[in-house]
mmCIF file of N, CA and C in Angstrom:
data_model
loop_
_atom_site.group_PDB
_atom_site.id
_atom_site.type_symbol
_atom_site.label_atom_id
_atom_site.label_comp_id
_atom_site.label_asym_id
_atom_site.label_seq_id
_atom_site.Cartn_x
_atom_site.Cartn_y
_atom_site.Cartn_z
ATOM 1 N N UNK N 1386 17.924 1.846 -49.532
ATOM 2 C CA UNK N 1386 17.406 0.956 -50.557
ATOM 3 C C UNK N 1386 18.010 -0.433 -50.366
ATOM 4 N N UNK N 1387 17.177 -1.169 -50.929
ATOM 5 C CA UNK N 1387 17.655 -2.836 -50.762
ATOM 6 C C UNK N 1387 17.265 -3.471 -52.532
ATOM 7 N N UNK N 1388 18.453 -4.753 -52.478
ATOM 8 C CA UNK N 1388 18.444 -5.520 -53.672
ATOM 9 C C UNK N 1388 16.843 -6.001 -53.398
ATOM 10 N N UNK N 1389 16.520 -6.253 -54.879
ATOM 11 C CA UNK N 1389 15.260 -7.138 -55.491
ATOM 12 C C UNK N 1389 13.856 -6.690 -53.792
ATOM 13 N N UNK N 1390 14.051 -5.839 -53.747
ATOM 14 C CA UNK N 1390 12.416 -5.131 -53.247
ATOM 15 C C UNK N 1390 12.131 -4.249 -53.731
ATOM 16 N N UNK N 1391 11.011 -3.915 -54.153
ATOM 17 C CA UNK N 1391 9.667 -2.911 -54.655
ATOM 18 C C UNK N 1391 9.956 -1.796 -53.846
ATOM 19 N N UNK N 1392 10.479 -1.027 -54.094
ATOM 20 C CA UNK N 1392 10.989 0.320 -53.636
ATOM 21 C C UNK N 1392 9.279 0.930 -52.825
ATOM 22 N N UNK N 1393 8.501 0.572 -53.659
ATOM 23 C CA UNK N 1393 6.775 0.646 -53.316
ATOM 24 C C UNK N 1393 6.974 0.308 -51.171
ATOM 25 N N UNK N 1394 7.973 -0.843 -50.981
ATOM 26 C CA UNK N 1394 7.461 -0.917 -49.587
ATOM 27 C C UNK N 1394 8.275 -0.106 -48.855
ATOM 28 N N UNK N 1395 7.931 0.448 -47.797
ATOM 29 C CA UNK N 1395 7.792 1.560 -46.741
ATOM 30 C C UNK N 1395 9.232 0.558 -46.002
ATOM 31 N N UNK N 1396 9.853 0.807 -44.958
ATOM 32 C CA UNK N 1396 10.595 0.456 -43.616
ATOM 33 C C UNK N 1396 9.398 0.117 -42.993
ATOM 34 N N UNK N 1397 8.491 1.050 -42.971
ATOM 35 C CA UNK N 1397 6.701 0.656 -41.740
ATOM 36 C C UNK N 1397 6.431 -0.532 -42.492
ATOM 37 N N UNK N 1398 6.092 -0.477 -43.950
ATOM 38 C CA UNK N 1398 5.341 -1.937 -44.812
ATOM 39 C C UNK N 1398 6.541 -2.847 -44.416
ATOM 40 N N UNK N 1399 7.507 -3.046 -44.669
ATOM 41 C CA UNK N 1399 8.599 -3.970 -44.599
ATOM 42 C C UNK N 1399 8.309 -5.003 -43.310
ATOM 43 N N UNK N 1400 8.506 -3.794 -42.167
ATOM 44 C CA UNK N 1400 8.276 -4.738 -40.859
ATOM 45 C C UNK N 1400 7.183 -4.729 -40.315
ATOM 46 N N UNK N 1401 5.997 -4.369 -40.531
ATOM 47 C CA UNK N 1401 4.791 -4.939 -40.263
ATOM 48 C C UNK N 1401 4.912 -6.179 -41.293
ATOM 49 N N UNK N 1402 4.764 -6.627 -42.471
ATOM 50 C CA UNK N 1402 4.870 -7.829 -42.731
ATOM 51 C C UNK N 1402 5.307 -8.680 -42.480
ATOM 52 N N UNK N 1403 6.742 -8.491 -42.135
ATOM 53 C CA UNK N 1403 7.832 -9.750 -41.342
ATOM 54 C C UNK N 1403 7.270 -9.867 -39.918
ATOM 55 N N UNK N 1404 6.516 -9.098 -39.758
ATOM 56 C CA UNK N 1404 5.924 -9.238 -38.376
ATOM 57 C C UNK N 1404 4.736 -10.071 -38.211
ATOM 58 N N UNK N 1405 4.058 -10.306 -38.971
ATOM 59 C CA UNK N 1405 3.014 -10.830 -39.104
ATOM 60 C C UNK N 1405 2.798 -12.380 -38.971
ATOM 61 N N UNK N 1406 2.323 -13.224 -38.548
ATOM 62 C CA UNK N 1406 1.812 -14.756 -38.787
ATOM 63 C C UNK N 1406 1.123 -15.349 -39.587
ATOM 64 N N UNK N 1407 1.439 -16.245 -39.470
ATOM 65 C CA UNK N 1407 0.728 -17.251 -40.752
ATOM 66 C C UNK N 1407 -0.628 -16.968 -40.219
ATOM 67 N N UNK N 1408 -1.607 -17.044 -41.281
ATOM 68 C CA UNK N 1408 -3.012 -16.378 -40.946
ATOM 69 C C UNK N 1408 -3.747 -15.330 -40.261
ATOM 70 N N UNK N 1409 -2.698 -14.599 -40.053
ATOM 71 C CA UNK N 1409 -2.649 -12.878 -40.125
ATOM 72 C C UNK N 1409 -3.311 -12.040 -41.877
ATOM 73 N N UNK N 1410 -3.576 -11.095 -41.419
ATOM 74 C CA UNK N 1410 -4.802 -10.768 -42.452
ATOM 75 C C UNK N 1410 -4.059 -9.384 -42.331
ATOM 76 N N UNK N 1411 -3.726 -8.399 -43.976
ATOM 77 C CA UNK N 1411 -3.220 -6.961 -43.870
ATOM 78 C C UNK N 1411 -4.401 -6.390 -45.053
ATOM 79 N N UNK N 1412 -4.879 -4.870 -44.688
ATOM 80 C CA UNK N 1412 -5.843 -4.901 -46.348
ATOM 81 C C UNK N 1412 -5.503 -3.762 -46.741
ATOM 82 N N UNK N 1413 -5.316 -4.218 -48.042
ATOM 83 C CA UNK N 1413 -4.712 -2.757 -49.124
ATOM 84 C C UNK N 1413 -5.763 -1.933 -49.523
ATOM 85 N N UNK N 1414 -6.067 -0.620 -48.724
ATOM 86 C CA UNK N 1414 -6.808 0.016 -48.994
ATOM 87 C C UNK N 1414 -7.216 0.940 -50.041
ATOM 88 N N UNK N 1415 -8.458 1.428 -50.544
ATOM 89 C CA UNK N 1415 -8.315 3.100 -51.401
ATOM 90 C C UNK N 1415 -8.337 4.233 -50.408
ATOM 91 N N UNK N 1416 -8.032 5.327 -51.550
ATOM 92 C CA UNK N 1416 -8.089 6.496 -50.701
ATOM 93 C C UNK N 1416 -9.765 6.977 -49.923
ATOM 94 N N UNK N 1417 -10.761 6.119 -50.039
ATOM 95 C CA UNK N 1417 -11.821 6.508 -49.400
ATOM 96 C C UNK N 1417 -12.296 5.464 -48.226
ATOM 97 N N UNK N 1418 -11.467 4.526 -48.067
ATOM 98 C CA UNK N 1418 -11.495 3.949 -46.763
ATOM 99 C C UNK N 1418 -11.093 4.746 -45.458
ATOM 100 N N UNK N 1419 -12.408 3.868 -44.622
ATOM 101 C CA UNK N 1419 -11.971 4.824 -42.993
ATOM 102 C C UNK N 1419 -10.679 3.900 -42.716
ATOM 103 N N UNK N 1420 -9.768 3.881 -43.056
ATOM 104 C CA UNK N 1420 -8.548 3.060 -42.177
ATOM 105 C C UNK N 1420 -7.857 3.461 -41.127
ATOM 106 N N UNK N 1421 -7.939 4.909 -41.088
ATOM 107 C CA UNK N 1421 -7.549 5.274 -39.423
ATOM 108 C C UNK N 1421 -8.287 5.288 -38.154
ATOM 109 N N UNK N 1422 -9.632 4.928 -38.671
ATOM 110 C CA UNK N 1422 -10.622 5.011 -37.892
ATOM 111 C C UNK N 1422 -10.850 3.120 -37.122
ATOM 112 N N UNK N 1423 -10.137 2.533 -37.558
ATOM 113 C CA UNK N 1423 -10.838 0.913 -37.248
ATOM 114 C C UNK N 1423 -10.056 0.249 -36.355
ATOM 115 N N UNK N 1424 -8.375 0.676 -36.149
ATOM 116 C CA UNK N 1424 -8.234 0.322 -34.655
ATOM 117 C C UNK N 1424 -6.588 -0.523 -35.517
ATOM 118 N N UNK N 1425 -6.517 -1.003 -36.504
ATOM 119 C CA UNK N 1425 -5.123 -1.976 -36.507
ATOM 120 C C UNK N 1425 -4.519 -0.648 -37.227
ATOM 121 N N UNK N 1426 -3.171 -0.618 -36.851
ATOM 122 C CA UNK N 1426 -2.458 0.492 -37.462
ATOM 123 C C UNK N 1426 -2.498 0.715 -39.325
ATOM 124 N N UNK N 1427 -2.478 1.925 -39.239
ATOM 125 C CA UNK N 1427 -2.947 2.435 -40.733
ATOM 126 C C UNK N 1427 -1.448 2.799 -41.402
ATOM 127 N N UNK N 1428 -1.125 2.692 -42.271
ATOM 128 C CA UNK N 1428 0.139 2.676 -43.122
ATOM 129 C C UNK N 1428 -0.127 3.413 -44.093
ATOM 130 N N UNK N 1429 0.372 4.548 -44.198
ATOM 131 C CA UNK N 1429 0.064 5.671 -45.569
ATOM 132 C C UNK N 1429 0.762 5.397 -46.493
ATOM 133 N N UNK N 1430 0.517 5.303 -47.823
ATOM 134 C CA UNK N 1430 0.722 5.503 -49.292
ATOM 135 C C UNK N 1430 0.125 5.893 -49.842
ATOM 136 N N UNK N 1431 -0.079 7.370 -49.938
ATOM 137 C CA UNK N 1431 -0.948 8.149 -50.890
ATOM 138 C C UNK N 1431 -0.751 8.399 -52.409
ATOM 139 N N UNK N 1432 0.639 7.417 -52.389
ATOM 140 C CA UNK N 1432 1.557 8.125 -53.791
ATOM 141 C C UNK N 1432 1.152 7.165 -54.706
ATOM 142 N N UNK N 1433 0.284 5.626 -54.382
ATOM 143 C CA UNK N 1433 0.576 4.431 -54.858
ATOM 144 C C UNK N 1433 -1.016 4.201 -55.143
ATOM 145 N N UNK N 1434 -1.173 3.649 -56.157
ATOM 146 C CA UNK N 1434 -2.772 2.777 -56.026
ATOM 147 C C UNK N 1434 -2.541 1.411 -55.588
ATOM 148 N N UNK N 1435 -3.576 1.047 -55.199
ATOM 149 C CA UNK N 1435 -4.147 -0.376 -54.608
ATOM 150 C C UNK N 1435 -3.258 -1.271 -55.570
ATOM 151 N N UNK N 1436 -3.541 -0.968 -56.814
ATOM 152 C CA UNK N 1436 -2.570 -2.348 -56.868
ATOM 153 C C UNK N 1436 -1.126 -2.377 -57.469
ATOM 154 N N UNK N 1437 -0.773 -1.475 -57.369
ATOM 155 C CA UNK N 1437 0.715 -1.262 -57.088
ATOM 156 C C UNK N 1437 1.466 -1.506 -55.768
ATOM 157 N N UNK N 1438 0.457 -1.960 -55.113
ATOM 158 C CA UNK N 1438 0.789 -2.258 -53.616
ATOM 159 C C UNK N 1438 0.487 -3.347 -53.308
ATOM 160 N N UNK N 1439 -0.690 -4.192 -54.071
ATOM 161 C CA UNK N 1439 -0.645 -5.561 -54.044
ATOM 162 C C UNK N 1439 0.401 -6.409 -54.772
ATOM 163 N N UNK N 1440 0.734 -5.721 -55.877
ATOM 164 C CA UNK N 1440 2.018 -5.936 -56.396
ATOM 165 C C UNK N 1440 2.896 -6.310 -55.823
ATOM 166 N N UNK N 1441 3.633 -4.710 -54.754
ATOM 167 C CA UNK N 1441 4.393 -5.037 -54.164
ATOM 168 C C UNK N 1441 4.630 -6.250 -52.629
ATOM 169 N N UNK N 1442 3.393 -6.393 -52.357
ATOM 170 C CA UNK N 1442 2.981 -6.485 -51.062
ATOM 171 C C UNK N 1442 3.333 -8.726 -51.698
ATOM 172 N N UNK N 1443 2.879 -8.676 -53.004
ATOM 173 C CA UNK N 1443 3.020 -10.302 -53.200
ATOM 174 C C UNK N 1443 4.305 -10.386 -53.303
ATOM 175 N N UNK N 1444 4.926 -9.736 -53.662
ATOM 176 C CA UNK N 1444 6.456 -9.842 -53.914
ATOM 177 C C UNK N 1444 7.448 -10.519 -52.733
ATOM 178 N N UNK N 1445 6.695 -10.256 -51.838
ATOM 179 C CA UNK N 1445 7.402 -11.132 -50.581
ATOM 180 C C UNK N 1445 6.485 -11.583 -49.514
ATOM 181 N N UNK N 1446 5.347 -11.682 -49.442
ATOM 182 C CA UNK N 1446 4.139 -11.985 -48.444
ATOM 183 C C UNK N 1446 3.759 -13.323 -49.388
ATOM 184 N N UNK N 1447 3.475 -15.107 -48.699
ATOM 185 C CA UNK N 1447 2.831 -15.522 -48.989
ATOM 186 C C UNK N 1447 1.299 -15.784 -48.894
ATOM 187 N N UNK N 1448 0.219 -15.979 -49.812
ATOM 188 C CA UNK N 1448 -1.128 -15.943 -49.153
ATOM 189 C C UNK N 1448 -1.483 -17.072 -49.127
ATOM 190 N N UNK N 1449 -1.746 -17.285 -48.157
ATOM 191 C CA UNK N 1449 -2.120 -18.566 -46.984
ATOM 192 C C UNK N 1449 -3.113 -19.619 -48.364
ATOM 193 N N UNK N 1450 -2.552 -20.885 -48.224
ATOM 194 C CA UNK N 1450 -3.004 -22.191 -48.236
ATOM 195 C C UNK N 1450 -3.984 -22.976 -47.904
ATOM 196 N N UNK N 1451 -4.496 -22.613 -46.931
ATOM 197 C CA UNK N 1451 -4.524 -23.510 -45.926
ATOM 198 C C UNK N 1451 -6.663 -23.231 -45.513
ATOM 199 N N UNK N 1452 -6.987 -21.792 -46.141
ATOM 200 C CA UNK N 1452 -7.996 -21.603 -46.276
ATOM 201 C C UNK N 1452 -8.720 -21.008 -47.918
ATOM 202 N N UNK N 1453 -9.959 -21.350 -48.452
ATOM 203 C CA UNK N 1453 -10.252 -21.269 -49.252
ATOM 204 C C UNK N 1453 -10.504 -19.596 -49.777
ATOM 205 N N UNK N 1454 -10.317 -18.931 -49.035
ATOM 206 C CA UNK N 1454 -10.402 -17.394 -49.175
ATOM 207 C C UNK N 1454 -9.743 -16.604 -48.794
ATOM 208 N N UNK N 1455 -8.025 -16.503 -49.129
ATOM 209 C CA UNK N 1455 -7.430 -15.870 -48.795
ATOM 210 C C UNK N 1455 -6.926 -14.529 -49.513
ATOM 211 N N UNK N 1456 -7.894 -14.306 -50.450
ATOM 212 C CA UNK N 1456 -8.022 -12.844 -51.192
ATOM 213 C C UNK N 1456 -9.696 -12.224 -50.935
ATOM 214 N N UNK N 1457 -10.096 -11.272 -50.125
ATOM 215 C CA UNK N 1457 -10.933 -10.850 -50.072
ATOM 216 C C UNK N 1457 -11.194 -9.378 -50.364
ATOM 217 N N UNK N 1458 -13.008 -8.930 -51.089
ATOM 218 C CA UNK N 1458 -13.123 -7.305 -51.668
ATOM 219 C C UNK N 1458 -14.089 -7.602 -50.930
ATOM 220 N N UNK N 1459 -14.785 -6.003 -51.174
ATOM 221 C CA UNK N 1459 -15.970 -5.515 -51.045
ATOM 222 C C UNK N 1459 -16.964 -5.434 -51.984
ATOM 223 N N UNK N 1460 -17.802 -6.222 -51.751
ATOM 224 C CA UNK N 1460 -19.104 -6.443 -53.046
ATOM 225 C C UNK N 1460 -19.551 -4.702 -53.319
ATOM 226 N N UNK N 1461 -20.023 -4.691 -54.386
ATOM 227 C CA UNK N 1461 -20.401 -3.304 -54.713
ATOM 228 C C UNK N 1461 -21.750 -3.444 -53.932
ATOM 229 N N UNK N 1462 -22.467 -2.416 -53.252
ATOM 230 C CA UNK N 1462 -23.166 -2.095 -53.218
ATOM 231 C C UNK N 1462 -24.865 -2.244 -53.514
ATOM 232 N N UNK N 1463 -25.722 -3.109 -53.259
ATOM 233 C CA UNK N 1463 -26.787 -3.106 -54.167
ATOM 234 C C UNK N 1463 -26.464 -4.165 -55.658
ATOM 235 N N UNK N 1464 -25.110 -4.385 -55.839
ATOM 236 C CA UNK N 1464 -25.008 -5.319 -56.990
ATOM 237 C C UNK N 1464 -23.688 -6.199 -56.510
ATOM 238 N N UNK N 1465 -24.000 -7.128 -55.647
ATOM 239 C CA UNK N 1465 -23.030 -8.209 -54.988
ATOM 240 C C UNK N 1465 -22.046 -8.851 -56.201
ATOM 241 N N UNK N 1466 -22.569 -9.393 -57.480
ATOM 242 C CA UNK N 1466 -22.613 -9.784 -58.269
ATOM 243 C C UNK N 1466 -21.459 -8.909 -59.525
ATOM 244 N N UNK N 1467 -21.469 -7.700 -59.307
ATOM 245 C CA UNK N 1467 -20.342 -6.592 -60.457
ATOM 246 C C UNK N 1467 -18.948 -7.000 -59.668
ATOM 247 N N UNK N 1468 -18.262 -7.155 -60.844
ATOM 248 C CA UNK N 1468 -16.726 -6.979 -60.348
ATOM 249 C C UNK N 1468 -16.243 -5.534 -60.857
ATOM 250 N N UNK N 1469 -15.963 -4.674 -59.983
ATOM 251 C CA UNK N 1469 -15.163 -3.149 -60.377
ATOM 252 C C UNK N 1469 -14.062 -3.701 -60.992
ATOM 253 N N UNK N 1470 -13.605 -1.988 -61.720
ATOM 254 C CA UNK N 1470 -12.490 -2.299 -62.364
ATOM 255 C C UNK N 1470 -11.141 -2.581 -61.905
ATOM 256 N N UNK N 1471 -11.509 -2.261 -60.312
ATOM 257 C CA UNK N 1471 -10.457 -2.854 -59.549
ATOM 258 C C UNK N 1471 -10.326 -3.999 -59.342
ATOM 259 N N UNK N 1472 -11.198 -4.583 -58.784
ATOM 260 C CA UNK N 1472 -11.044 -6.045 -58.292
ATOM 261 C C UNK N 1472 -10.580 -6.842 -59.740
ATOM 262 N N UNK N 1473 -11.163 -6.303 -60.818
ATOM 263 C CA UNK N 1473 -10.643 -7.339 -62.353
ATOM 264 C C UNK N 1473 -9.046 -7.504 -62.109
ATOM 265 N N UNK N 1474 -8.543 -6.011 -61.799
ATOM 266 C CA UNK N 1474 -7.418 -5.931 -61.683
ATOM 267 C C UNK N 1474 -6.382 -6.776 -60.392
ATOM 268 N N UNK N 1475 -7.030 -6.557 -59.468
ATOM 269 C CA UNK N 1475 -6.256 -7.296 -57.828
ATOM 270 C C UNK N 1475 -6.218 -8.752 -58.593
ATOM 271 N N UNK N 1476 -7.598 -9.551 -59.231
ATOM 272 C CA UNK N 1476 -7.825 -10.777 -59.492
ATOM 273 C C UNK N 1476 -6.126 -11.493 -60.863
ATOM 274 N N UNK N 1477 -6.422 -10.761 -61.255
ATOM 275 C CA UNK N 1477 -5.033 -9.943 -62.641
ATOM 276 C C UNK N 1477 -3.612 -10.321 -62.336
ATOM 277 N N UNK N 1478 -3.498 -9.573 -61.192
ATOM 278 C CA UNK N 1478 -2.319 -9.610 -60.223
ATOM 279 C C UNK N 1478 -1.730 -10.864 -59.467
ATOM 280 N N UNK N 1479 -2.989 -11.065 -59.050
ATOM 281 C CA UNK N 1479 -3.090 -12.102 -58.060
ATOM 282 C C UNK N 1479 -2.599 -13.687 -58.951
ATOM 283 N N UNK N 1480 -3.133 -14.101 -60.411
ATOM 284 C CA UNK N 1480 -2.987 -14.920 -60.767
ATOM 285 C C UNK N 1480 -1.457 -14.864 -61.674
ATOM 286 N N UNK N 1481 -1.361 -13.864 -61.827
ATOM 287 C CA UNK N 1481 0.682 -13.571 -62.600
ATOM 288 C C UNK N 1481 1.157 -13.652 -61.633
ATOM 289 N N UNK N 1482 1.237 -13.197 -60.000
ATOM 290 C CA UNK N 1482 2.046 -12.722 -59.446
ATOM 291 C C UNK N 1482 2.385 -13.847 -58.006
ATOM 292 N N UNK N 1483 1.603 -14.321 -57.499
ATOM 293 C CA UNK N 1483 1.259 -14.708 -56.372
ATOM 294 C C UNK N 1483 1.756 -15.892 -56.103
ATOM 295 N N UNK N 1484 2.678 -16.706 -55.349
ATOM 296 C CA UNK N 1484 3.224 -17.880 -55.170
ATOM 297 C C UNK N 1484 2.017 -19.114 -55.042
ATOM 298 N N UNK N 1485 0.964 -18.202 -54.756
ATOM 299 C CA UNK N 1485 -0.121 -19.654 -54.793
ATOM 300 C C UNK N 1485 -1.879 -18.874 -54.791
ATOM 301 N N UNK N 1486 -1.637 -18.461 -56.353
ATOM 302 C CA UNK N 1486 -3.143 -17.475 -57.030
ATOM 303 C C UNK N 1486 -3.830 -18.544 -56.134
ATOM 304 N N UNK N 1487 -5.576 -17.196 -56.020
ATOM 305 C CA UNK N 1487 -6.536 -18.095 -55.591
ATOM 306 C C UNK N 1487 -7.638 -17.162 -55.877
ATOM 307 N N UNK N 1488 -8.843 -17.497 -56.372
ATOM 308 C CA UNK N 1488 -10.036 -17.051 -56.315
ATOM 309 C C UNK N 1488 -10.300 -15.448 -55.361
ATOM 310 N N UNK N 1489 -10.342 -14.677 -55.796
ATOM 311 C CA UNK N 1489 -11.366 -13.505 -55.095
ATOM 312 C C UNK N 1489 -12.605 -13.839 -54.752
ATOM 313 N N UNK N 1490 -12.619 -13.516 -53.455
ATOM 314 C CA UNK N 1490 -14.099 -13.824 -52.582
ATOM 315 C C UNK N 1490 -14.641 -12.136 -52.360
ATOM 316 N N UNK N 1491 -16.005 -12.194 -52.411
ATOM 317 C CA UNK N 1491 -16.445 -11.256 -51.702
ATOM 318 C C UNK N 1491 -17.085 -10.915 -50.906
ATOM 319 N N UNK N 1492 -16.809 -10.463 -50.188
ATOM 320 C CA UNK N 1492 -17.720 -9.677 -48.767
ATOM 321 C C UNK N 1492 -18.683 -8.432 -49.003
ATOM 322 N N UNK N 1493 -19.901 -8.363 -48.331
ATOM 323 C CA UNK N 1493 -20.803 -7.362 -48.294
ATOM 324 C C UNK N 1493 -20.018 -6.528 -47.386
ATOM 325 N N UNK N 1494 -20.309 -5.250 -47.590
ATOM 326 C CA UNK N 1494 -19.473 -3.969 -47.168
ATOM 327 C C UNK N 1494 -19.065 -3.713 -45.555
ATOM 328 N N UNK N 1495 -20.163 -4.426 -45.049
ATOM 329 C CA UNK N 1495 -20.187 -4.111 -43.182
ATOM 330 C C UNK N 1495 -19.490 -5.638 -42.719
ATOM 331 N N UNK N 1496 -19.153 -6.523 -43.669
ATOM 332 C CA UNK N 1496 -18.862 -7.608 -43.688
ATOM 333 C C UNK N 1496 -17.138 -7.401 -43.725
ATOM 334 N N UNK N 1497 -17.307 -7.060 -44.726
ATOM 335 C CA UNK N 1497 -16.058 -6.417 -45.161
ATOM 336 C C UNK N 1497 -14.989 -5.452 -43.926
ATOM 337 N N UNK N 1498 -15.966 -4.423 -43.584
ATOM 338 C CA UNK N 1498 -15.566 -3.294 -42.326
ATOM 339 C C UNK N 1498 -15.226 -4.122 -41.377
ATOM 340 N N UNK N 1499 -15.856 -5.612 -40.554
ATOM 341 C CA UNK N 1499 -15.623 -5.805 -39.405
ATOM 342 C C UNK N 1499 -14.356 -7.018 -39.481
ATOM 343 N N UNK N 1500 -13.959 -7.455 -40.896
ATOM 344 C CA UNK N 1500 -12.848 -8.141 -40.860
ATOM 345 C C UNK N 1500 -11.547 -7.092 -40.986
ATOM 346 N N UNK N 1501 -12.133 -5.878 -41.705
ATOM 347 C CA UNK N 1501 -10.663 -5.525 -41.619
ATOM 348 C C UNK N 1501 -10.418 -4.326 -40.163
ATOM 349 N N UNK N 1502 -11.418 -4.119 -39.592
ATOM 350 C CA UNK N 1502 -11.128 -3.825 -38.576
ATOM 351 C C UNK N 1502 -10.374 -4.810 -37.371
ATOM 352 N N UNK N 1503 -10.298 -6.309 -37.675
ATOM 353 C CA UNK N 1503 -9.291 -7.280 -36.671
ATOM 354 C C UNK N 1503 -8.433 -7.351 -37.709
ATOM 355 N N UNK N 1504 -8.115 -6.732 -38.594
ATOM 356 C CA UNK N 1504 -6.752 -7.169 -39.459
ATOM 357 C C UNK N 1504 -5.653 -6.501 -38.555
ATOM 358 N N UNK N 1505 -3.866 -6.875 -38.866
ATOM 359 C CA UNK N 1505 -2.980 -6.890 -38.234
ATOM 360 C C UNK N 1505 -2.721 -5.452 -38.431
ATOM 361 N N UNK N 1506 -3.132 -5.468 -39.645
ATOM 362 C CA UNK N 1506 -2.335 -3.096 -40.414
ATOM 363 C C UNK N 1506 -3.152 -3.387 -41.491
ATOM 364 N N UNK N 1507 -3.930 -1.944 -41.794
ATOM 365 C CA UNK N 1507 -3.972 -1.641 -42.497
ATOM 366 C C UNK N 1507 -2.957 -0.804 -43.999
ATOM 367 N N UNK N 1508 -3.026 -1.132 -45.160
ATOM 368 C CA UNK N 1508 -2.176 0.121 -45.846
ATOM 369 C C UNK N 1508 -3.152 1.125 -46.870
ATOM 370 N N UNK N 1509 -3.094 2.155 -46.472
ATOM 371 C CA UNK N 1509 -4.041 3.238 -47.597
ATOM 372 C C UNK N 1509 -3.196 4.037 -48.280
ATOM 373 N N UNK N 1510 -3.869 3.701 -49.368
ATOM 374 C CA UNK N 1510 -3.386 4.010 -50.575
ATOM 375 C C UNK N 1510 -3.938 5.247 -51.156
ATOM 376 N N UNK N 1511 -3.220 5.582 -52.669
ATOM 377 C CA UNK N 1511 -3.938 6.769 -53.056
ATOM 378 C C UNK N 1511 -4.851 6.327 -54.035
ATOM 379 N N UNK N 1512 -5.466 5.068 -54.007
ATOM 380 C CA UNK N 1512 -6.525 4.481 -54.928
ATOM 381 C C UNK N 1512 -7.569 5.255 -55.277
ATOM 382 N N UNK N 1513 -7.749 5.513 -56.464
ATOM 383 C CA UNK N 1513 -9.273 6.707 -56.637
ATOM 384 C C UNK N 1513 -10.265 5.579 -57.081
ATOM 385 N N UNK N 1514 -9.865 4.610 -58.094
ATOM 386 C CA UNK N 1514 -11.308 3.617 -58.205
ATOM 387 C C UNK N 1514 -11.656 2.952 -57.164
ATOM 388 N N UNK N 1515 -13.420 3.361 -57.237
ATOM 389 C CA UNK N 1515 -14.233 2.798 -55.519
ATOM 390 C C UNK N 1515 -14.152 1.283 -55.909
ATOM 391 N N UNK N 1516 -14.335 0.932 -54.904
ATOM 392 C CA UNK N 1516 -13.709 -0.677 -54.242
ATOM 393 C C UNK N 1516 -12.536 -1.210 -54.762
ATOM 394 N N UNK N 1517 -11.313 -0.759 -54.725
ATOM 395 C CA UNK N 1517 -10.070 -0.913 -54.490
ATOM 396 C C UNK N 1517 -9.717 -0.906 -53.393
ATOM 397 N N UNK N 1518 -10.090 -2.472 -52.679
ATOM 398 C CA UNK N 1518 -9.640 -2.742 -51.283
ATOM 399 C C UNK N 1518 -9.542 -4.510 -51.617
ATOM 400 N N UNK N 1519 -8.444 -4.413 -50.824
ATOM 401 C CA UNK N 1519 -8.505 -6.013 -50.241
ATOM 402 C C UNK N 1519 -7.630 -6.461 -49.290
ATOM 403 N N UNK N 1520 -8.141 -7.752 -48.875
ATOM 404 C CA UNK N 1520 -7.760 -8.209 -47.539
ATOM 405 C C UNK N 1520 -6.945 -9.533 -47.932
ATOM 406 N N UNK N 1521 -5.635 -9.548 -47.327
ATOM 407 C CA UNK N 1521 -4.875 -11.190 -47.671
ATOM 408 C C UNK N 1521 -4.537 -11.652 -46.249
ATOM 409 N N UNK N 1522 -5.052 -12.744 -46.180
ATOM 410 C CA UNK N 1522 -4.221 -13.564 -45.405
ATOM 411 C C UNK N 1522 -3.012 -13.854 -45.413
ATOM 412 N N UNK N 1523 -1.847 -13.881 -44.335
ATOM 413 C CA UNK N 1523 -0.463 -14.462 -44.906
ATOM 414 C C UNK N 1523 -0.264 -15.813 -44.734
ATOM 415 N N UNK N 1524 0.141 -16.791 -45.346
ATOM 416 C CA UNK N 1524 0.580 -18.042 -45.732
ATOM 417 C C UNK N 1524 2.168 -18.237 -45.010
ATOM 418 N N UNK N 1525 2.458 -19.769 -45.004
ATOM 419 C CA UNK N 1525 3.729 -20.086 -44.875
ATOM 420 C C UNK N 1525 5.113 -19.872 -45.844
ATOM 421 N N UNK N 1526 5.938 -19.756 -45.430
ATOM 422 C CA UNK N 1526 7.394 -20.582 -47.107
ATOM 423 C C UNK N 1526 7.466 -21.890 -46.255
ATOM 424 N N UNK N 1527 6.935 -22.856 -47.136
ATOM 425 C CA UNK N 1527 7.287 -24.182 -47.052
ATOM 426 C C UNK N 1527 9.300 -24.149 -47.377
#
């Protein structure tokens, strides 16, 4: 264990993040994402929902500046336009928690699949509400 971290991050979550670059992209998955299937390493947390992990994940990851969409979901389905009860929530998070809140963007679903298939890691979660996913860019510490 370590002072002032989210017990939530892994040794795997820890240093895949410190590993990462400024405009490097990680996406916090649900439990019904293919994330082992898309090619950037998959990070298990089955114990955690989505945003107990965005939680933790802002707690020391900045999200990038520098572009206008550095929080991204998955549009529902047939209704681009609904925000799930997840995303209310990531959006929630994002504006208490985040060294520099920003707008939720959304992506259509295959839109969605082919960015987070070039993301750096995936992390899957034990999220049961559908579209509890998202994608952050990482930012600088000025």
């Amino acid at each position: 264990m370590l002072r002032n971290l989210d017990p939530l991050l892994s040794p795997e979550m820890l240093y895949t993040l410190r590993a990462m670059g400024h405009g490097d992209e990680i996406v916090i998955a649900d439990a019904n994402f293919p994330g082992s299937s898309f090619g950037p390493d998959c990070i298990r947390a089955d114990g955690s929902s989505a945003s107990e992990l965005l939680s933790a994940v802002l707690s020391v990851m900045p999200m990038d500046t520098f572009v206008p969409d550095p929080a991204l979901t998955m549009q529902v389905v047939g209704d681009p336009a609904a925000i799930p009860e997840a995303v209310a929530d990531f959006q929630g998070i994002i504006d208490a928690e985040a060294d520099n809140p920003a707008q939720i963007q959304g992506l259509d679903r295959f839109t969605f699949y082919q960015r987070a298939a070039t993301a750096f890691a995936i992390i899957q979660t034990g999220e049961r509400r559908l579209y509890g996913n998202i994608i952050l860019k990482k930012g600088v510490i000025a």
